[in-house]
């Protein structure tokens, strides 16, 4: 997820005036630490909690309720209890509610952005954009879901068949931590708009904004039980939720490894599942491209959100004659980026989400060095004045990369780029397709014929030409190969959240019979 056109920011409910570093500075109504079930906040049945940490300081922010088996039962029962009434509403009424949710989010933009900034460590300007992106998905499905149509199939003898679309029931929403609010918008808006009830389990690294969103949805008028939020680790709360017999559909965004486990668990009960998984996207630059733009957007692509982006263009494939020129442009731009305090509006990059994720990035950079690749810039932690305990890392560019090296094949999820040269179009496509993932790709060229050839040949769910990271709720987005299953965006996504039922209306005189 990344930049997209957003509407202007409406007046916001301000916090204390400055951007906060401590939960105690947030207004009380923004700070929820308990499970949200059936329209109310409550502690876990067994009283357990887990800490959430501020990545900019390394300090704990708050203890959050940890949902166990009883809590999962209660939340699924609450969703089931609310489902029939919600599914039976006039779809236009559900649409109006989604629109009110979007408006309530925009009214509380600053509060949501600050909570996200505190919990995730991403720059505040990106957090604000994330609120607008999230609201845009609620607006989109507010418009689209009341107008979903299905087909009527005519037959001879005055018979016809028509297809009803029915909501699936209780949907478990399990997103990653890298874009919490946008991912809630993407998944919850489509689920609710089509008449499903939701149990959301946010990532354990970023529980706070989900709990605030739940209160804003209630403020907008969403009936109790239609949206429930269970906080807790994936390995415990997430596992319980995906295996719960009361769950009719699972929509997951996260790593390919966990996606496979969830698909296997869903397979046990034949539960519908959609998966948005990892990536190792190629960004292919031909010699005739606008190199200045390719460098600027190429840098944005692997560093935005601290490189914690599923569709990040982390493999820059460059036609050999312009390799050195592009690398020089890219390196100069990378060295001008500001890794800084997430509260500072001038920071381009904030903190990596956790100590663990930072170690993972360091491990990959070390493996790159071991494989013989050269660090052109970066390759170390970044120091941010006043935040010595924060998880900051410098934008890092590798050349002389062996195409078989781990840094050229595995998802790192940090601001690390592998640059590989190619000699012709055929080699570019071969390198682009040489990984297990197939989420996204960039192509930079002024040759229109090549645009069509390469876009068609690259194995990816979305190909950006002379741009990257343009997303819209109206444009379907899907992972190929090990990057996913199912569609997000467009009416295609809305249909994922429904089951078709065909009704065949015949005539009794023509009904089949033996005698
Ligand atoms: P993750 O797979 O570790 O966790 C994702 C979610 O699943 C979290 O809510 C987590 O608590 C939960 N979870 C973890 N183990 C579970 C289990 N065994 N059963 C049920 N739930 C479980 O991923 P992450 O580290 O949070 O996110 C990073 C990954 O997400 C990257 O691979 C990234 O590419 C991917 N991602 C993909 C997209 C996309 O649209 N394709 C978007 C964003 C992120």
XYZ file of C-alpha atoms and ligand atoms in Angstrom:
559
model
C 0.000 0.000 0.000
C 1.235 3.442 -0.612
C 0.360 6.844 -1.974
C -2.886 7.408 -3.744
C -5.023 10.386 -4.455
C -6.612 11.497 -1.223
C -9.245 14.092 -0.595
C -8.246 17.216 1.357
C -8.017 16.814 5.088
C -11.102 17.937 6.962
C -10.754 19.781 10.276
C -9.489 17.319 12.845
C -10.001 16.717 16.506
C -6.599 17.819 17.743
C -4.638 16.090 20.433
C -2.427 18.067 22.741
C -1.092 20.183 19.875
C 2.233 18.436 19.471
C 2.787 14.924 18.250
C 2.955 12.487 21.125
C 5.681 10.120 22.236
C 3.787 8.731 25.190
C 0.316 7.241 25.477
C -0.462 9.394 28.502
C -0.433 12.439 26.216
C -3.298 11.066 24.128
C -6.883 11.947 25.038
C -8.558 9.217 27.104
C -11.079 8.307 24.388
C -8.208 7.293 22.078
C -6.583 4.892 24.477
C -8.164 1.459 24.568
C -6.297 -1.538 25.862
C -9.103 -4.082 26.101
C -10.902 -6.397 23.698
C -13.844 -4.949 21.802
C -16.664 -7.488 21.791
C -20.395 -6.984 21.183
C -20.020 -3.216 21.312
C -18.107 -2.947 24.595
C -14.549 -3.059 25.911
C -13.615 -5.879 28.256
C -10.456 -7.518 29.595
C -9.415 -10.990 28.462
C -11.355 -13.715 30.305
C -8.176 -14.960 31.962
C -6.838 -11.431 32.520
C -3.704 -11.865 30.413
C -2.056 -8.922 28.628
C 0.909 -8.300 26.322
C 2.979 -5.136 25.847
C 3.003 -2.977 22.729
C 6.238 -1.061 22.129
C 7.043 2.337 20.615
C 9.580 1.536 17.853
C 10.990 5.069 17.967
C 12.108 4.649 21.577
C 12.124 0.908 22.213
C 9.962 1.608 25.293
C 6.678 -0.157 26.103
C 3.605 1.966 25.403
C 0.886 -0.012 27.152
C -0.291 -3.486 28.147
C -3.032 -4.776 25.859
C -5.539 -7.564 26.550
C -4.484 -10.938 25.154
C -7.476 -12.856 23.791
C -7.620 -16.567 24.597
C -10.108 -19.327 23.698
C -13.054 -17.971 25.709
C -12.623 -14.513 24.199
C -12.472 -15.911 20.680
C -15.680 -17.856 21.374
C -17.383 -14.718 22.666
C -16.310 -12.539 19.756
C -17.353 -15.097 17.129
C -20.696 -15.552 18.945
C -21.197 -11.763 19.030
C -20.524 -11.537 15.300
C -22.857 -14.477 14.611
C -25.540 -12.867 16.759
C -25.310 -9.589 14.845
C -25.044 -11.165 11.400
C -28.656 -11.890 10.430
C -29.911 -8.406 11.144
C -26.904 -6.773 9.466
C -27.142 -9.040 6.397
C -30.864 -8.341 6.175
C -30.496 -4.553 6.049
C -31.174 -2.696 2.838
C -27.690 -2.580 1.199
C -28.099 1.186 0.794
C -28.382 1.504 4.574
C -25.125 -0.420 4.981
C -23.592 1.874 2.367
C -24.707 4.947 4.318
C -23.074 3.516 7.453
C -19.791 2.856 5.658
C -19.820 6.437 4.441
C -20.412 7.694 7.976
C -17.470 5.584 9.164
C -15.266 7.227 6.510
C -16.436 10.671 7.619
C -15.854 9.871 11.289
C -12.327 8.700 10.443
C -11.586 11.925 8.593
C -13.037 13.954 11.486
C -10.589 12.108 13.756
C -7.723 11.984 11.287
C -5.124 13.538 13.548
C -5.959 11.295 16.476
C -5.844 8.115 14.391
C -2.577 9.210 12.758
C -0.941 9.943 16.102
C -1.965 6.612 17.594
C -0.573 4.843 14.523
C 2.649 6.892 14.632
C 3.176 5.995 18.281
C 2.569 2.269 17.777
C 4.207 1.768 14.372
C 7.037 4.312 14.270
C 6.214 5.439 10.744
C 6.498 9.138 9.861
C 3.454 11.141 10.915
C 2.822 12.418 7.380
C 2.570 8.801 6.153
C 0.256 7.986 9.069
C -2.057 10.823 8.050
C -2.033 9.552 4.445
C -2.849 6.101 5.825
C -6.011 7.399 7.522
C -7.133 9.020 4.268
C -6.382 5.815 2.331
C -8.356 3.772 4.825
C -11.346 6.127 4.673
C -11.188 5.987 0.851
C -11.839 2.221 0.971
C -14.885 2.723 3.193
C -16.127 5.369 0.739
C -15.518 3.101 -2.246
C -17.394 0.116 -0.849
C -20.127 2.458 0.440
C -20.695 3.288 -3.227
C -20.099 -0.109 -4.782
C -21.699 -2.707 -2.526
C -25.281 -1.379 -2.697
C -25.074 -1.596 -6.485
C -23.555 -5.022 -6.972
C -25.457 -6.822 -9.698
C -25.630 -10.453 -10.575
C -26.692 -12.241 -13.721
C -29.891 -13.644 -15.163
C -29.435 -16.513 -17.599
C -32.311 -17.089 -20.033
C -33.304 -20.509 -21.306
C -35.796 -21.909 -23.751
C -39.376 -22.567 -22.738
C -39.740 -19.445 -20.653
C -37.276 -20.692 -18.047
C -34.575 -18.590 -16.505
C -31.855 -18.864 -13.894
C -30.658 -15.979 -11.779
C -27.781 -15.690 -9.350
C -28.182 -14.321 -5.839
C -25.111 -13.096 -3.947
C -25.252 -13.827 -0.235
C -22.794 -12.703 2.464
C -20.566 -15.445 3.787
C -21.303 -14.865 7.494
C -18.588 -14.276 10.087
C -15.340 -13.060 8.531
C -12.034 -13.262 10.414
C -9.839 -10.332 9.350
C -6.134 -10.879 10.047
C -3.871 -8.107 8.731
C -0.141 -7.380 8.911
C 1.341 -4.542 10.952
C 2.909 -2.586 8.117
C -0.209 -0.611 7.080
C -2.698 -1.188 9.890
C -5.411 1.369 9.109
C -5.259 1.009 5.303
C -5.499 -2.775 5.636
C -8.522 -2.459 7.953
C -10.165 -0.225 5.343
C -9.410 -2.653 2.512
C -10.748 -5.703 4.296
C -13.433 -4.491 6.694
C -15.214 -2.145 4.282
C -15.700 -4.885 1.681
C -16.761 -7.406 4.331
C -19.279 -5.115 6.019
C -20.623 -3.612 2.801
C -21.565 -7.057 1.498
C -23.384 -7.878 4.748
C -20.845 -9.893 6.741
C -19.991 -9.504 10.432
C -16.315 -9.188 11.325
C -13.865 -10.334 13.967
C -10.664 -8.344 13.472
C -7.389 -9.524 14.961
C -4.838 -6.755 14.406
C -1.136 -7.589 14.357
C 0.295 -7.760 17.873
C 2.872 -5.074 17.023
C 0.135 -2.496 16.268
C -3.067 -3.088 18.243
C -3.923 0.500 19.206
C -5.453 1.950 16.041
C -7.781 -1.052 15.609
C -9.272 -0.425 19.039
C -9.696 3.273 18.291
C -11.262 2.463 14.914
C -13.806 0.226 16.688
C -14.974 3.129 18.849
C -15.199 5.394 15.801
C -17.280 2.788 13.960
C -19.646 2.663 16.957
C -19.750 6.469 16.998
C -20.712 6.342 13.308
C -23.634 4.054 14.183
C -22.344 0.533 13.453
C -24.513 -1.855 15.502
C -22.851 -3.814 18.350
C -21.379 -7.162 17.328
C -21.006 -6.312 13.632
C -17.330 -5.484 14.245
C -15.342 -7.059 17.084
C -11.629 -6.641 17.816
C -9.504 -9.319 19.466
C -5.944 -8.343 20.289
C -3.201 -10.902 20.842
C -0.329 -12.681 19.129
C -0.901 -14.481 15.847
C 0.597 -17.675 17.199
C -2.120 -17.816 19.848
C -5.155 -15.576 19.213
C -4.760 -15.730 15.425
C -4.432 -19.510 15.415
C -7.553 -19.894 17.583
C -9.562 -17.560 15.382
C -8.729 -19.187 12.036
C -9.600 -22.629 13.425
C -12.862 -21.541 15.042
C -15.834 -23.485 13.643
C -17.990 -20.335 13.711
C -15.765 -18.519 11.189
C -17.057 -18.662 7.587
C -14.250 -16.789 5.830
C -10.699 -15.690 6.591
C -9.084 -12.733 4.900
C -5.393 -12.520 5.681
C -2.531 -10.165 4.842
C 0.908 -11.187 5.985
C 3.846 -13.423 5.269
C 3.713 -16.293 2.801
C 4.785 -18.684 5.543
C 1.837 -17.833 7.813
C -0.475 -17.607 4.783
C 0.315 -21.234 3.955
C -0.465 -22.301 7.524
C -3.773 -20.416 7.449
C -4.731 -21.889 4.080
C -4.022 -25.372 5.451
C -6.128 -24.714 8.574
C -8.918 -23.288 6.393
C -8.682 -26.376 4.190
C -9.506 -28.614 7.165
C -12.978 -27.072 7.315
C -13.140 -25.858 3.686
C -13.402 -22.294 4.942
C -13.154 -19.617 2.261
C -9.816 -17.786 2.455
C -8.157 -14.851 0.707
C -4.431 -14.259 1.146
C -2.341 -11.175 0.378
C 1.238 -12.279 0.960
C 4.858 -11.322 0.500
C 6.755 -10.036 -2.500
C 10.179 -9.470 -4.047
C 9.121 -7.180 -6.828
C 11.282 -6.386 -9.847
C 11.642 -2.801 -11.003
C 12.917 -2.963 -14.594
C 14.630 0.079 -16.084
C 15.431 0.117 -19.808
C 18.091 2.401 -21.247
C 15.528 4.657 -22.974
C 13.710 5.464 -19.696
C 13.466 8.820 -17.943
C 16.319 7.957 -15.576
C 15.681 10.820 -13.173
C 12.114 9.603 -12.528
C 13.179 5.969 -12.474
C 15.753 6.796 -9.786
C 13.407 8.952 -7.701
C 10.503 6.499 -7.783
C 12.825 3.512 -7.558
C 14.173 4.943 -4.310
C 10.664 5.663 -3.005
C 9.678 2.113 -3.880
C 12.206 0.317 -1.681
C 12.333 2.840 1.171
C 8.759 4.044 1.724
C 7.386 2.766 5.024
C 11.007 1.904 5.940
C 10.922 -0.717 3.174
C 8.189 -2.606 5.018
C 6.010 -2.842 1.938
C 4.781 -6.030 0.270
C 5.017 -4.497 -3.226
C 8.394 -2.772 -2.665
C 10.569 -2.787 -5.780
C 13.493 -4.447 -4.019
C 15.133 -5.851 -7.157
C 16.228 -3.079 -9.490
C 16.973 -4.599 -12.896
C 18.877 -2.105 -15.046
C 19.845 -2.294 -18.715
C 23.630 -2.384 -18.695
C 24.407 0.841 -20.659
C 22.639 2.985 -18.007
C 23.538 0.892 -14.964
C 26.242 3.175 -13.605
C 24.368 6.400 -14.320
C 21.178 5.158 -12.637
C 23.099 3.796 -9.673
C 24.846 7.149 -9.161
C 21.520 9.017 -9.272
C 19.912 6.556 -6.900
C 22.785 6.605 -4.432
C 22.869 10.406 -4.277
C 19.126 10.478 -3.612
C 19.336 7.700 -1.012
C 22.008 9.607 0.881
C 19.783 12.693 0.925
C 16.898 10.847 2.624
C 16.199 11.764 6.219
C 15.817 8.878 8.615
C 14.401 10.603 11.659
C 11.925 11.045 14.452
C 8.550 9.735 13.219
C 6.927 12.795 14.783
C 8.975 15.115 12.594
C 7.157 16.073 9.395
C 10.499 16.372 7.615
C 11.416 12.702 8.192
C 11.241 10.530 5.078
C 11.815 7.321 7.018
C 10.896 6.533 10.607
C 11.594 3.445 12.701
C 11.462 -0.234 11.743
C 8.500 -1.770 13.577
C 10.355 -3.912 16.139
C 13.668 -5.041 17.492
C 13.037 -8.415 15.871
C 12.360 -6.922 12.450
C 15.483 -4.758 12.733
C 17.574 -7.863 13.497
C 16.051 -9.572 10.478
C 17.095 -6.657 8.236
C 20.611 -6.723 9.708
C 20.801 -10.475 9.159
C 19.921 -10.087 5.471
C 22.442 -7.289 4.980
C 25.107 -9.483 6.536
C 24.093 -12.384 4.267
C 24.397 -10.009 1.284
C 27.935 -9.106 2.277
C 28.776 -12.784 2.807
C 27.455 -13.609 -0.670
C 30.014 -11.209 -2.205
C 27.668 -8.292 -2.972
C 28.947 -4.728 -2.508
C 27.244 -2.212 -0.222
C 27.138 1.043 -2.202
C 25.460 3.012 0.557
C 23.896 2.297 3.953
C 24.315 -1.152 5.449
C 24.043 0.019 9.055
C 21.665 1.292 11.705
C 20.787 5.002 11.599
C 21.300 7.243 14.593
C 18.484 9.633 15.357
C 19.275 12.390 17.852
C 17.237 12.093 21.046
C 16.016 8.560 20.232
C 18.959 6.270 21.077
C 16.751 3.218 21.717
C 14.816 3.458 18.403
C 14.935 0.878 15.618
C 16.262 2.998 12.757
C 18.058 1.713 9.640
C 19.754 3.452 6.702
C 18.602 2.991 3.079
C 20.919 0.291 1.738
C 21.902 -0.459 -1.859
C 23.762 -3.585 -2.999
C 25.477 -4.095 -6.366
C 27.501 -7.055 -7.693
C 24.585 -9.201 -6.574
C 24.552 -12.906 -7.412
C 21.031 -13.572 -8.781
C 20.964 -16.710 -6.624
C 21.819 -14.827 -3.395
C 19.218 -14.610 -0.630
C 19.105 -10.806 -0.908
C 17.982 -11.224 -4.529
C 15.292 -13.804 -3.787
C 13.858 -13.460 -0.284
C 11.638 -10.758 1.147
C 13.668 -8.658 3.600
C 11.016 -6.110 4.627
C 13.450 -3.294 5.268
C 15.000 -0.507 3.135
C 17.373 -2.784 1.213
C 17.797 -2.888 -2.570
C 19.576 -5.389 -4.826
C 20.687 -3.918 -8.195
C 21.218 -6.350 -11.070
C 22.204 -5.492 -14.665
C 20.664 -7.099 -17.766
C 21.643 -7.097 -21.441
C 18.341 -7.447 -23.284
C 14.595 -7.648 -22.813
C 14.572 -11.418 -22.670
C 17.088 -11.456 -19.825
C 15.131 -8.722 -17.989
C 11.946 -10.797 -18.069
C 13.803 -13.958 -17.095
C 15.361 -12.235 -14.068
C 12.035 -10.602 -13.152
C 10.275 -13.972 -13.091
C 13.087 -15.882 -11.408
C 11.661 -15.619 -7.861
C 8.859 -17.448 -6.067
C 6.816 -14.282 -5.589
C 4.581 -12.509 -8.107
C 2.989 -9.492 -6.463
C 3.997 -6.366 -8.412
C 6.487 -5.032 -10.947
C 7.711 -1.718 -12.332
C 8.686 -1.131 -15.972
C 10.444 2.051 -17.145
C 10.684 2.657 -20.907
C 9.454 5.055 -23.584
C 8.909 2.206 -26.070
C 5.189 1.453 -26.239
C 5.572 -1.920 -27.922
C 7.950 -2.963 -25.184
C 5.495 -1.743 -22.528
C 2.926 -4.227 -23.798
C 5.375 -7.094 -24.316
C 7.040 -6.817 -20.924
C 3.834 -6.120 -18.965
C 2.336 -9.227 -20.465
C 5.390 -11.411 -19.837
C 6.112 -10.427 -16.217
C 4.475 -12.710 -13.663
C 2.832 -10.262 -11.261
C -0.635 -9.253 -10.114
C 0.007 -5.603 -10.966
C 2.515 -3.971 -13.336
C 3.230 -0.254 -13.080
C 4.629 1.447 -16.189
C 6.702 4.617 -15.706
C 5.269 4.898 -12.200
C 4.920 2.707 -9.107
C 2.676 2.240 -6.094
C -0.402 3.809 -7.585
C -3.332 2.058 -5.930
C -7.026 2.720 -5.963
C -9.868 0.853 -4.277
C -11.366 0.496 -7.755
C -8.373 -1.354 -9.252
C -8.135 -5.102 -8.537
C -4.902 -6.191 -6.918
C -3.895 -9.794 -6.513
C -0.794 -11.811 -5.762
C 0.437 -14.382 -8.281
C 2.586 -17.409 -7.419
C 3.544 -17.361 -3.712
C 2.190 -13.810 -3.252
C -1.432 -14.629 -2.669
C -4.815 -16.044 -3.417
C -7.917 -13.999 -4.211
C -8.478 -10.361 -5.108
C -8.511 -7.067 -3.257
C -9.962 -3.947 -4.845
C -12.776 -3.465 -7.310
C -16.071 -5.272 -7.469
C -13.999 -8.455 -7.730
C -13.098 -8.034 -4.067
C -16.688 -7.435 -3.015
C -17.663 -10.689 -4.712
C -15.028 -12.592 -2.703
C -17.086 -11.777 0.383
C -20.260 -13.278 -1.065
C -21.442 -16.751 -2.003
C -23.343 -17.193 -5.252
C -26.633 -19.028 -5.197
C -28.290 -19.853 -8.497
C -32.068 -20.002 -8.629
C -33.573 -21.835 -11.610
C -37.159 -20.904 -12.316
C -38.734 -23.460 -14.624
C -42.218 -24.465 -15.562
C -43.867 -27.462 -13.983
C -45.058 -28.656 -17.357
C -41.473 -28.889 -18.601
C -39.912 -30.229 -15.382
C -37.892 -33.441 -15.920
C -39.735 -36.635 -15.027
C -39.593 -40.393 -15.700
C -43.282 -41.010 -15.899
P 2.843 -12.259 9.672
O 2.491 -13.302 8.672
O 3.837 -12.581 10.701
O 1.537 -11.780 10.474
C 0.395 -11.286 9.818
C -0.802 -11.413 10.725
O -1.046 -12.780 10.994
C -0.635 -10.757 12.094
O -1.878 -10.229 12.509
C -0.249 -11.925 12.985
O -0.595 -11.721 14.329
C -1.074 -13.035 12.379
N -0.520 -14.382 12.560
C 0.791 -14.715 12.691
N 0.895 -16.060 12.820
C -0.367 -16.562 12.745
C -0.891 -17.879 12.774
N -0.104 -18.936 12.912
N -2.228 -18.040 12.659
C -3.045 -16.969 12.507
N -2.589 -15.694 12.473
C -1.268 -15.493 12.578
O 3.244 -10.995 8.803
P 3.740 -9.579 9.315
O 5.138 -9.711 9.773
O 2.724 -9.001 10.229
O 3.670 -8.706 7.971
C 4.647 -8.701 7.028
C 4.240 -9.547 5.836
O 2.987 -9.107 5.313
C 5.218 -9.428 4.696
O 5.488 -10.701 4.177
C 4.447 -8.589 3.670
O 4.876 -8.770 2.347
C 3.051 -9.019 3.895
N 2.096 -8.024 3.375
C 1.431 -8.292 2.201
C 0.546 -7.360 1.653
C -0.172 -7.628 0.358
O -1.101 -6.887 0.029
N 0.206 -8.648 -0.403
C 0.341 -6.145 2.317
C 1.026 -5.901 3.502
C 1.906 -6.858 4.022
